[in-house]
Amino acid sequence: ISLDPGSPQVYIPDREYNSERTVNTPAAAMIELTSAKALGKAIRDARTKMGLRQAEAALLCGVGIRYLSDLENGKATARLEQALKVIAGLGLALTIGPKKPFWSTDGRAA
């Protein structure tokens, strides 16, 4: 997951108090995901760095609080479509690329 290198702050309206609130957008970073738990941790880290509570992030992303909690806790059966909504809603991007081979060109372990 890489964070979108946009502006350092994003405007998020606070529905309860109707006051302006800004959140910090984390700097760009690439993370190799190997499990649902790793994806959940990356999403939780991004959300907390932005200073958002789960309820705020769920509202922003258009998912339920329970779903976001399950996703952040690494639930393996979380729906991909909803996960992509959370990733996009938090200003993240999911990128797929070739994995570094674990062997060398001559067949020996790297």
N, CA, C and O atoms as a printed pandas DataFrame, in Angstrom:
     atom_number atom_name residue_name chain_id  residue_number  x_coord  y_coord  z_coord
0              1         N          ILE        A               1    0.869   -1.174    0.000
1              2        CA          ILE        A               1    0.000    0.000    0.000
2              3         C          ILE        A               1    0.899    1.214    0.000
3              4         O          ILE        A               1    1.840    1.300    0.788
4              5         N          SER        A               2    0.615    2.138   -0.869
5              6        CA          SER        A               2    1.364    3.377   -0.862
6              7         C          SER        A               2    0.386    4.515   -0.623
7              8         O          SER        A               2   -0.736    4.512   -1.128
8              9         N          LEU        A               3    0.824    5.459    0.135
9             10        CA          LEU        A               3   -0.021    6.607    0.426
10            11         C          LEU        A               3    0.074    7.602   -0.710
11            12         O          LEU        A               3    1.152    7.835   -1.258
12            13         N          ASP        A               4   -1.044    8.182   -1.057
13            14        CA          ASP        A               4   -1.098    9.145   -2.147
14            15         C          ASP        A               4   -0.366   10.412   -1.736
15            16         O          ASP        A               4   -0.751   11.036   -0.748
16            17         N          PRO        A               5    0.670   10.813   -2.453
17            18        CA          PRO        A               5    1.424   12.000   -2.059
18            19         C          PRO        A               5    0.693   13.288   -2.434
19            20         O          PRO        A               5    1.130   14.024   -3.319
20            21         N          GLY        A               6   -0.399   13.546   -1.769
21            22        CA          GLY        A               6   -1.181   14.760   -2.023
22            23         C          GLY        A               6   -0.788   15.860   -1.062
23            24         O          GLY        A               6    0.354   15.933   -0.609
24            25         N          SER        A               7   -1.731   16.697   -0.763
25            26        CA          SER        A               7   -1.467   17.781    0.163
26            27         C          SER        A               7   -1.283   17.224    1.563
27            28         O          SER        A               7   -1.808   16.151    1.861
28            29         N          PRO        A               8   -0.548   17.920    2.442
29            30        CA          PRO        A               8   -0.293   17.404    3.777
30            31         C          PRO        A               8   -1.523   17.417    4.678
31            32         O          PRO        A               8   -1.525   16.736    5.704
32            33         N          GLN        A               9   -2.559   18.158    4.336
33            34        CA          GLN        A               9   -3.751   18.184    5.159
34            35         C          GLN        A               9   -4.991   18.069    4.281
35            36         O          GLN        A               9   -5.030   18.571    3.158
36            37         N          VAL        A              10   -5.998   17.398    4.822
37            38        CA          VAL        A              10   -7.257   17.187    4.123
38            39         C          VAL        A              10   -8.373   17.704    5.015
39            40         O          VAL        A              10   -8.358   17.468    6.223
40            41         N          TYR        A              11   -9.341   18.407    4.436
41            42        CA          TYR        A              11  -10.464   18.924    5.221
42            43         C          TYR        A              11  -11.482   17.818    5.456
43            44         O          TYR        A              11  -11.937   17.177    4.509
44            45         N          ILE        A              12  -11.837   17.594    6.715
45            46        CA          ILE        A              12  -12.867   16.629    7.089
46            47         C          ILE        A              12  -13.897   17.369    7.928
47            48         O          ILE        A              12  -13.557   17.860    9.004
48            49         N          PRO        A              13  -15.144   17.469    7.478
49            50        CA          PRO        A              13  -16.140   18.166    8.294
50            51         C          PRO        A              13  -16.525   17.331    9.509
51            52         O          PRO        A              13  -16.661   16.112    9.408
52            53         N          ASP        A              14  -16.698   17.969   10.636
53            54        CA          ASP        A              14  -17.136   17.299   11.856
54            55         C          ASP        A              14  -18.648   17.462   11.931
55            56         O          ASP        A              14  -19.144   18.561   12.178
56            57         N          ARG        A              15  -19.376   16.382   11.720
57            58        CA          ARG        A              15  -20.829   16.464   11.638
58            59         C          ARG        A              15  -21.471   16.819   12.973
59            60         O          ARG        A              15  -22.511   17.477   12.990
60            61         N          GLU        A              16  -20.879   16.401   14.096
61            62        CA          GLU        A              16  -21.489   16.661   15.398
62            63         C          GLU        A              16  -21.448   18.134   15.779
63            64         O          GLU        A              16  -22.440   18.687   16.252
64            65         N          TYR        A              17  -20.317   18.756   15.575
65            66        CA          TYR        A              17  -20.126   20.119   16.054
66            67         C          TYR        A              17  -20.113   21.153   14.944
67            68         O          TYR        A              17  -20.064   22.354   15.208
68            69         N          ASN        A              18  -20.158   20.686   13.697
69            70        CA          ASN        A              18  -20.178   21.568   12.540
70            71         C          ASN        A              18  -19.021   22.566   12.549
71            72         O          ASN        A              18  -19.181   23.731   12.185
72            73         N          SER        A              19  -17.861   22.084   12.971
73            74        CA          SER        A              19  -16.677   22.942   12.965
74            75         C          SER        A              19  -15.676   22.371   11.969
75            76         O          SER        A              19  -15.716   21.183   11.649
76            77         N          GLU        A              20  -14.794   23.206   11.491
77            78        CA          GLU        A              20  -13.792   22.742   10.543
78            79         C          GLU        A              20  -12.732   21.949   11.274
79            80         O          GLU        A              20  -12.325   22.301   12.381
80            81         N          ARG        A              21  -12.294   20.888   10.651
81            82        CA          ARG        A              21  -11.273   20.040   11.241
82            83         C          ARG        A              21  -10.371   19.562   10.119
83            84         O          ARG        A              21  -10.865   19.193    9.053
84            85         N          THR        A              22   -9.090   19.559   10.326
85            86        CA          THR        A              22   -8.171   19.036    9.328
86            87         C          THR        A              22   -7.455   17.832    9.918
87            88         O          THR        A              22   -7.267   17.740   11.131
88            89         N          VAL        A              23   -7.060   16.913    9.053
89            90        CA          VAL        A              23   -6.310   15.741    9.477
90            91         C          VAL        A              23   -5.016   15.697    8.686
91            92         O          VAL        A              23   -4.953   16.162    7.548
92            93         N          ASN        A              24   -4.001   15.140    9.291
93            94        CA          ASN        A              24   -2.718   15.005    8.618
94            95         C          ASN        A              24   -2.745   13.798    7.705
95            96         O          ASN        A              24   -3.276   12.749    8.070
96            97         N          THR        A              25   -2.177   13.939    6.523
97            98        CA          THR        A              25   -2.032   12.833    5.594
98            99         C          THR        A              25   -0.616   12.310    5.739
99           100         O          THR        A              25    0.336   13.078    5.602
100          101         N          PRO        A              26   -0.447   11.003    6.018
101          102        CA          PRO        A              26    0.893   10.458    6.203
102          103         C          PRO        A              26    1.725   10.542    4.927
103          104         O          PRO        A              26    1.185   10.614    3.824
104          105         N          ALA        A              27    3.038   10.532    5.093
105          106        CA          ALA        A              27    3.949   10.577    3.953
106          107         C          ALA        A              27    3.882    9.254    3.194
107          108         O          ALA        A              27    3.472    8.232    3.744
108          109         N          ALA        A              28    4.289    9.282    1.927
109          110        CA          ALA        A              28    4.231    8.091    1.086
110          111         C          ALA        A              28    5.163    7.003    1.599
111          112         O          ALA        A              28    6.291    7.281    2.006
112          113         N          ALA        A              29    4.679    5.752    1.577
113          114        CA          ALA        A              29    5.473    4.608    2.008
114          115         C          ALA        A              29    4.958    3.366    1.291
115          116         O          ALA        A              29    3.758    3.235    1.050
116          117         N          MET        A              30    5.859    2.464    0.954
117          118        CA          MET        A              30    5.475    1.206    0.318
118          119         C          MET        A              30    5.579    0.096    1.351
119          120         O          MET        A              30    6.558    0.023    2.093
120          121         N          ILE        A              31    4.567   -0.771    1.401
121          122        CA          ILE        A              31    4.521   -1.865    2.353
122          123         C          ILE        A              31    4.218   -3.141    1.594
123          124         O          ILE        A              31    3.277   -3.179    0.801
124          125         N          GLU        A              32    5.003   -4.192    1.823
125          126        CA          GLU        A              32    4.708   -5.480    1.203
126          127         C          GLU        A              32    3.718   -6.217    2.091
127          128         O          GLU        A              32    3.996   -6.490    3.258
128          129         N          LEU        A              33    2.568   -6.532    1.530
129          130        CA          LEU        A              33    1.522   -7.207    2.285
130          131         C          LEU        A              33    1.613   -8.714    2.076
131          132         O          LEU        A              33    1.689   -9.191    0.944
132          133         N          THR        A              34    1.604   -9.454    3.179
133          134        CA          THR        A              34    1.685  -10.905    3.087
134          135         C          THR        A              34    0.483  -11.590    3.725
135          136         O          THR        A              34    0.365  -12.814    3.658
136          137         N          SER        A              35   -0.418  -10.815    4.348
137          138        CA          SER        A              35   -1.568  -11.416    5.023
138          139         C          SER        A              35   -2.659  -10.370    5.229
139          140         O          SER        A              35   -2.441   -9.173    5.040
140          141         N          ALA        A              36   -3.831  -10.848    5.619
141          142        CA          ALA        A              36   -4.933   -9.945    5.948
142          143         C          ALA        A              36   -4.572   -9.096    7.170
143          144         O          ALA        A              36   -4.965   -7.933    7.257
144          145         N          LYS        A              37   -3.831   -9.672    8.105
145          146        CA          LYS        A              37   -3.403   -8.920    9.292
146          147         C          LYS        A              37   -2.484   -7.764    8.907
147          148         O          LYS        A              37   -2.577   -6.681    9.485
148          149         N          ALA        A              38   -1.596   -7.983    7.936
149          150        CA          ALA        A              38   -0.684   -6.925    7.483
150          151         C          ALA        A              38   -1.469   -5.796    6.814
151          152         O          ALA        A              38   -1.153   -4.622    7.010
152          153         N          LEU        A              39   -2.489   -6.142    6.026
153          154        CA          LEU        A              39   -3.335   -5.127    5.405
154          155         C          LEU        A              39   -4.065   -4.333    6.478
155          156         O          LEU        A              39   -4.107   -3.104    6.428
156          157         N          GLY        A              40   -4.640   -5.036    7.450
157          158        CA          GLY        A              40   -5.355   -4.372    8.533
158          159         C          GLY        A              40   -4.468   -3.426    9.318
159          160         O          GLY        A              40   -4.879   -2.319    9.664
160          161         N          LYS        A              41   -3.245   -3.866    9.600
161          162        CA          LYS        A              41   -2.306   -3.015   10.347
162          163         C          LYS        A              41   -1.954   -1.768    9.543
163          164         O          LYS        A              41   -1.880   -0.672   10.098
164          165         N          ALA        A              42   -1.736   -1.930    8.234
165          166        CA          ALA        A              42   -1.406   -0.785    7.382
166          167         C          ALA        A              42   -2.558    0.219    7.362
167          168         O          ALA        A              42   -2.328    1.427    7.417
168          169         N          ILE        A              43   -3.792   -0.273    7.284
169          170        CA          ILE        A              43   -4.959    0.610    7.269
170          171         C          ILE        A              43   -5.119    1.306    8.611
171          172         O          ILE        A              43   -5.368    2.511    8.656
172          173         N          ARG        A              44   -4.978    0.557    9.717
173          174        CA          ARG        A              44   -5.082    1.157   11.051
174          175         C          ARG        A              44   -3.995    2.217   11.260
175          176         O          ARG        A              44   -4.271    3.295   11.787
176          177         N          ASP        A              45   -2.758    1.910   10.846
177          178        CA          ASP        A              45   -1.662    2.872   10.999
178          179         C          ASP        A              45   -1.950    4.163   10.238
179          180         O          ASP        A              45   -1.721    5.257   10.754
180          181         N          ALA        A              46   -2.453    4.033    9.007
181          182        CA          ALA        A              46   -2.774    5.217    8.205
182          183         C          ALA        A              46   -3.889    6.023    8.859
183          184         O          ALA        A              46   -3.817    7.250    8.924
184          185         N          ARG        A              47   -4.924    5.331    9.345
185          186        CA          ARG        A              47   -6.054    6.024    9.986
186          187         C          ARG        A              47   -5.605    6.766   11.243
187          188         O          ARG        A              47   -5.976    7.921   11.450
188          189         N          THR        A              48   -4.817    6.112   12.072
189          190        CA          THR        A              48   -4.391    6.761   13.316
190          191         C          THR        A              48   -3.419    7.918   13.047
191          192         O          THR        A              48   -3.438    8.922   13.759
192          193         N          LYS        A              49   -2.573    7.778   12.022
193          194        CA          LYS        A              49   -1.682    8.890   11.661
194          195         C          LYS        A              49   -2.467   10.097   11.162
195          196         O          LYS        A              49   -2.026   11.237   11.301
196          197         N          MET        A              50   -3.642    9.833   10.579
197          198        CA          MET        A              50   -4.506   10.926   10.123
198          199         C          MET        A              50   -5.295   11.531   11.281
199          200         O          MET        A              50   -5.922   12.578   11.121
200          201         N          GLY        A              51   -5.269   10.884   12.439
201          202        CA          GLY        A              51   -5.981   11.393   13.605
202          203         C          GLY        A              51   -7.477   11.114   13.569
203          204         O          GLY        A              51   -8.260   11.836   14.187
204          205         N          LEU        A              52   -7.877   10.072   12.849
205          206        CA          LEU        A              52   -9.295    9.744   12.727
206          207         C          LEU        A              52   -9.670    8.602   13.664
207          208         O          LEU        A              52   -8.903    7.653   13.831
208          209         N          ARG        A              53  -10.839    8.693   14.269
209          210        CA          ARG        A              53  -11.406    7.573   15.015
210          211         C          ARG        A              53  -12.040    6.629   14.006
211          212         O          ARG        A              53  -12.291    7.005   12.861
212          213         N          GLN        A              54  -12.297    5.395   14.442
213          214        CA          GLN        A              54  -12.896    4.419   13.531
214          215         C          GLN        A              54  -14.235    4.908   12.995
215          216         O          GLN        A              54  -14.525    4.737   11.811
216          217         N          ALA        A              55  -15.040    5.505   13.836
217          218        CA          ALA        A              55  -16.357    5.979   13.396
218          219         C          ALA        A              55  -16.214    7.049   12.312
219          220         O          ALA        A              55  -16.970    7.052   11.340
220          221         N          GLU        A              56  -15.258    7.947   12.475
221          222        CA          GLU        A              56  -15.046    8.998   11.476
222          223         C          GLU        A              56  -14.550    8.410   10.160
223          224         O          GLU        A              56  -15.015    8.791    9.085
224          225         N          ALA        A              57  -13.603    7.477   10.254
225          226        CA          ALA        A              57  -13.052    6.866    9.044
226          227         C          ALA        A              57  -14.110    6.034    8.323
227          228         O          ALA        A              57  -14.177    6.043    7.094
228          229         N          ALA        A              58  -14.929    5.321    9.079
229          230        CA          ALA        A              58  -15.982    4.513    8.464
230          231         C          ALA        A              58  -16.965    5.399    7.711
231          232         O          ALA        A              58  -17.366    5.076    6.593
232          233         N          LEU        A              59  -17.348    6.505    8.317
233          234        CA          LEU        A              59  -18.255    7.449    7.666
234          235         C          LEU        A              59  -17.624    8.034    6.405
235          236         O          LEU        A              59  -18.276    8.137    5.366
236          237         N          LEU        A              60  -16.374    8.408    6.504
237          238        CA          LEU        A              60  -15.639    8.978    5.374
238          239         C          LEU        A              60  -15.535    7.982    4.210
239          240         O          LEU        A              60  -15.611    8.368    3.044
240          241         N          CYS        A              61  -15.362    6.700    4.542
241          242        CA          CYS        A              61  -15.146    5.673    3.525
242          243         C          CYS        A              61  -16.434    5.021    3.028
243          244         O          CYS        A              61  -16.420    4.297    2.033
244          245         N          GLY        A              62  -17.533    5.271    3.709
245          246        CA          GLY        A              62  -18.800    4.689    3.291
246          247         C          GLY        A              62  -18.967    3.230    3.675
247          248         O          GLY        A              62  -19.635    2.473    2.971
248          249         N          VAL        A              63  -18.356    2.829    4.798
249          250        CA          VAL        A              63  -18.506    1.466    5.305
250          251         C          VAL        A              63  -18.963    1.537    6.757
251          252         O          VAL        A              63  -18.954    2.610    7.361
252          253         N          GLY        A              64  -19.358    0.414    7.311
253          254        CA          GLY        A              64  -19.776    0.372    8.699
254          255         C          GLY        A              64  -18.589    0.301    9.641
255          256         O          GLY        A              64  -17.499   -0.124    9.257
256          257         N          ILE        A              65  -18.810    0.719   10.873
257          258        CA          ILE        A              65  -17.748    0.681   11.887
258          259         C          ILE        A              65  -17.320   -0.764   12.133
259          260         O          ILE        A              65  -16.129   -1.043   12.274
260          261         N          ARG        A              66  -18.281   -1.679   12.183
261          262        CA          ARG        A              66  -17.961   -3.093   12.429
262          263         C          ARG        A              66  -17.062   -3.629   11.320
263          264         O          ARG        A              66  -16.098   -4.345   11.593
264          265         N          TYR        A              67  -17.374   -3.285   10.067
265          266        CA          TYR        A              67  -16.541   -3.747    8.952
266          267         C          TYR        A              67  -15.122   -3.204    9.082
267          268         O          TYR        A              67  -14.155   -3.949    8.926
268          269         N          LEU        A              68  -14.994   -1.912    9.366
269          270        CA          LEU        A              68  -13.670   -1.306    9.486
270          271         C          LEU        A              68  -12.884   -1.957   10.620
271          272         O          LEU        A              68  -11.688   -2.210   10.480
272          273         N          SER        A              69  -13.543   -2.226   11.727
273          274        CA          SER        A              69  -12.889   -2.904   12.848
274          275         C          SER        A              69  -12.412   -4.292   12.441
275          276         O          SER        A              69  -11.276   -4.670   12.727
276          277         N          ASP        A              70  -13.280   -5.051   11.773
277          278        CA          ASP        A              70  -12.896   -6.386   11.304
278          279         C          ASP        A              70  -11.706   -6.314   10.350
279          280         O          ASP        A              70  -10.771   -7.106   10.461
280          281         N          LEU        A              71  -11.739   -5.377    9.425
281          282        CA          LEU        A              71  -10.655   -5.219    8.458
282          283         C          LEU        A              71   -9.345   -4.884    9.163
283          284         O          LEU        A              71   -8.310   -5.478    8.863
284          285         N          GLU        A              72   -9.383   -3.938   10.097
285          286        CA          GLU        A              72   -8.170   -3.539   10.820
286          287         C          GLU        A              72   -7.630   -4.665   11.695
287          288         O          GLU        A              72   -6.433   -4.716   11.977
288          289         N          ASN        A              73   -8.505   -5.563   12.123
289          290        CA          ASN        A              73   -8.069   -6.700   12.944
290          291         C          ASN        A              73   -7.648   -7.904   12.108
291          292         O          ASN        A              73   -7.348   -8.965   12.654
292          293         N          GLY        A              74   -7.623   -7.745   10.796
293          294        CA          GLY        A              74   -7.105   -8.780    9.914
294          295         C          GLY        A              74   -8.049   -9.916    9.616
295          296         O          GLY        A              74   -7.605  -11.038    9.373
296          297         N          LYS        A              75   -9.350   -9.653    9.628
297          298        CA          LYS        A              75  -10.316  -10.700    9.314
298          299         C          LYS        A              75  -10.092  -11.171    7.875
299          300         O          LYS        A              75  -10.195  -10.389    6.930
300          301         N          ALA        A              76   -9.789  -12.446    7.730
301          302        CA          ALA        A              76   -9.409  -12.994    6.427
302          303         C          ALA        A              76  -10.563  -13.022    5.431
303          304         O          ALA        A              76  -10.328  -13.060    4.223
304          305         N          THR        A              77  -11.801  -13.003    5.912
305          306        CA          THR        A              77  -12.944  -13.088    4.999
306          307         C          THR        A              77  -13.567  -11.724    4.696
307          308         O          THR        A              77  -14.688  -11.658    4.193
308          309         N          ALA        A              78  -12.856  -10.645    4.993
309          310        CA          ALA        A              78  -13.362   -9.300    4.686
310          311         C          ALA        A              78  -13.528   -9.155    3.174
311          312         O          ALA        A              78  -12.687   -9.620    2.405
312          313         N          ARG        A              79  -14.604   -8.515    2.757
313          314        CA          ARG        A              79  -14.891   -8.354    1.324
314          315         C          ARG        A              79  -13.902   -7.379    0.672
315          316         O          ARG        A              79  -13.626   -6.299    1.194
316          317         N          LEU        A              80  -13.391   -7.792   -0.461
317          318        CA          LEU        A              80  -12.396   -6.993   -1.173
318          319         C          LEU        A              80  -12.956   -5.646   -1.614
319          320         O          LEU        A              80  -12.281   -4.625   -1.482
320          321         N          GLU        A              81  -14.186   -5.628   -2.139
321          322        CA          GLU        A              81  -14.777   -4.375   -2.634
322          323         C          GLU        A              81  -14.851   -3.327   -1.519
323          324         O          GLU        A              81  -14.538   -2.156   -1.736
324          325         N          GLN        A              82  -15.267   -3.758   -0.331
325          326        CA          GLN        A              82  -15.339   -2.833    0.813
326          327         C          GLN        A              82  -13.939   -2.395    1.236
327          328         O          GLN        A              82  -13.728   -1.233    1.582
328          329         N          ALA        A              83  -12.981   -3.325    1.210
329          330        CA          ALA        A              83  -11.604   -2.988    1.567
330          331         C          ALA        A              83  -11.044   -1.928    0.618
331          332         O          ALA        A              83  -10.334   -1.015    1.041
332          333         N          LEU        A              84  -11.371   -2.059   -0.665
333          334        CA          LEU        A              84  -10.907   -1.068   -1.641
334          335         C          LEU        A              84  -11.555    0.293   -1.390
335          336         O          LEU        A              84  -10.929    1.326   -1.629
336          337         N          LYS        A              85  -12.797    0.308   -0.914
337          338        CA          LYS        A              85  -13.458    1.574   -0.555
338          339         C          LYS        A              85  -12.725    2.242    0.609
339          340         O          LYS        A              85  -12.539    3.458    0.616
340          341         N          VAL        A              86  -12.313    1.443    1.588
341          342        CA          VAL        A              86  -11.578    1.982    2.741
342          343         C          VAL        A              86  -10.219    2.515    2.293
343          344         O          VAL        A              86   -9.816    3.612    2.680
344          345         N          ILE        A              87   -9.526    1.744    1.486
345          346        CA          ILE        A              87   -8.203    2.149    0.999
346          347         C          ILE        A              87   -8.307    3.481    0.249
347          348         O          ILE        A              87   -7.523    4.396    0.501
348          349         N          ALA        A              88   -9.259    3.592   -0.659
349          350        CA          ALA        A              88   -9.438    4.835   -1.421
350          351         C          ALA        A              88   -9.925    5.965   -0.521
351          352         O          ALA        A              88   -9.471    7.101   -0.658
352          353         N          GLY        A              89  -10.845    5.668    0.400
353          354        CA          GLY        A              89  -11.398    6.692    1.279
354          355         C          GLY        A              89  -10.371    7.312    2.200
355          356         O          GLY        A              89  -10.516    8.465    2.606
356          357         N          LEU        A              90   -9.317    6.548    2.541
357          358        CA          LEU        A              90   -8.256    7.077    3.394
358          359         C          LEU        A              90   -7.116    7.697    2.579
359          360         O          LEU        A              90   -6.089    8.087    3.133
360          361         N          GLY        A              91   -7.309    7.783    1.258
361          362        CA          GLY        A              91   -6.281    8.397    0.419
362          363         C          GLY        A              91   -5.107    7.474    0.159
363          364         O          GLY        A              91   -4.002    7.938   -0.123
364          365         N          LEU        A              92   -5.335    6.170    0.252
365          366        CA          LEU        A              92   -4.287    5.191   -0.004
366          367         C          LEU        A              92   -4.478    4.601   -1.392
367          368         O          LEU        A              92   -5.532    4.777   -2.005
368          369         N          ALA        A              93   -3.472    3.908   -1.886
369          370        CA          ALA        A              93   -3.561    3.228   -3.177
370          371         C          ALA        A              93   -3.008    1.826   -3.010
371          372         O          ALA        A              93   -1.963    1.635   -2.389
372          373         N          LEU        A              94   -3.701    0.854   -3.557
373          374        CA          LEU        A              94   -3.235   -0.530   -3.543
374          375         C          LEU        A              94   -2.559   -0.790   -4.877
375          376         O          LEU        A              94   -3.186   -0.664   -5.928
376          377         N          THR        A              95   -1.293   -1.148   -4.841
377          378        CA          THR        A              95   -0.505   -1.357   -6.048
378          379         C          THR        A              95    0.009   -2.788   -6.077
379          380         O          THR        A              95    0.483   -3.300   -5.063
380          381         N          ILE        A              96   -0.082   -3.430   -7.222
381          382        CA          ILE        A              96    0.421   -4.793   -7.370
382          383         C          ILE        A              96    1.587   -4.777   -8.344
383          384         O          ILE        A              96    1.517   -4.153   -9.403
384          385         N          GLY        A              97    2.662   -5.470   -7.976
385          386        CA          GLY        A              97    3.837   -5.551   -8.821
386          387         C          GLY        A              97    4.523   -6.885   -8.617
387          388         O          GLY        A              97    4.128   -7.663   -7.749
388          389         N          PRO        A              98    5.539   -7.154   -9.403
389          390        CA          PRO        A              98    6.239   -8.436   -9.266
390          391         C          PRO        A              98    6.981   -8.506   -7.929
391          392         O          PRO        A              98    7.535   -7.516   -7.450
392          393         N          LYS        A              99    6.974   -9.686   -7.353
393          394        CA          LYS        A              99    7.669   -9.925   -6.102
394          395         C          LYS        A              99    9.124  -10.228   -6.397
395          396         O          LYS        A              99    9.449  -10.844   -7.412
396          397         N          LYS        A             100    9.992   -9.794   -5.508
397          398        CA          LYS        A             100   11.417  -10.071   -5.654
398          399         C          LYS        A             100   11.612  -11.587   -5.560
399          400         O          LYS        A             100   11.148  -12.200   -4.599
400          401         N          PRO        A             101   12.288  -12.202   -6.534
401          402        CA          PRO        A             101   12.463  -13.655   -6.481
402          403         C          PRO        A             101   13.325  -14.062   -5.286
403          404         O          PRO        A             101   14.208  -13.319   -4.857
404          405         N          PHE        A             102   13.054  -15.244   -4.763
405          406        CA          PHE        A             102   13.811  -15.723   -3.622
406          407         C          PHE        A             102   14.971  -16.620   -4.063
407          408         O          PHE        A             102   15.626  -17.241   -3.226
408          409         N          TRP        A             103   15.224  -16.690   -5.360
409          410        CA          TRP        A             103   16.345  -17.466   -5.870
410          411         C          TRP        A             103   17.168  -16.596   -6.814
411          412         O          TRP        A             103   16.690  -15.574   -7.305
412          413         N          SER        A             104   18.377  -16.999   -7.056
413          414        CA          SER        A             104   19.246  -16.245   -7.946
414          415         C          SER        A             104   19.115  -16.792   -9.373
415          416         O          SER        A             104   18.448  -17.802   -9.597
416          417         N          THR        A             105   19.747  -16.126  -10.321
417          418        CA          THR        A             105   19.643  -16.550  -11.735
418          419         C          THR        A             105   20.302  -17.894  -11.979
419          420         O          THR        A             105   19.940  -18.585  -12.931
420          421         N          ASP        A             106   21.267  -18.290  -11.141
421          422        CA          ASP        A             106   21.909  -19.597  -11.352
422          423         C          ASP        A             106   21.245  -20.716  -10.551
423          424         O          ASP        A             106   21.771  -21.828  -10.505
424          425         N          GLY        A             107   20.095  -20.443   -9.916
425          426        CA          GLY        A             107   19.335  -21.479   -9.242
426          427         C          GLY        A             107   19.631  -21.629   -7.753
427          428         O          GLY        A             107   18.936  -22.365   -7.053
428          429         N          ARG        A             108   20.663  -20.933   -7.265
429          430        CA          ARG        A             108   20.974  -21.039   -5.831
430          431         C          ARG        A             108   20.120  -20.046   -5.043
431          432         O          ARG        A             108   19.620  -19.064   -5.592
432          433         N          ALA        A             109   19.964  -20.316   -3.767
433          434        CA          ALA        A             109   19.205  -19.412   -2.892
434          435         C          ALA        A             109   19.877  -18.052   -2.875
435          436         O          ALA        A             109   21.102  -17.957   -2.810
436          437         N          ALA        A             110   19.078  -17.011   -2.934
437          438        CA          ALA        A             110   19.605  -15.637   -2.963
438          439         C          ALA        A             110   19.976  -15.168   -1.573
439          440         O          ALA        A             110   20.436  -14.039   -1.405
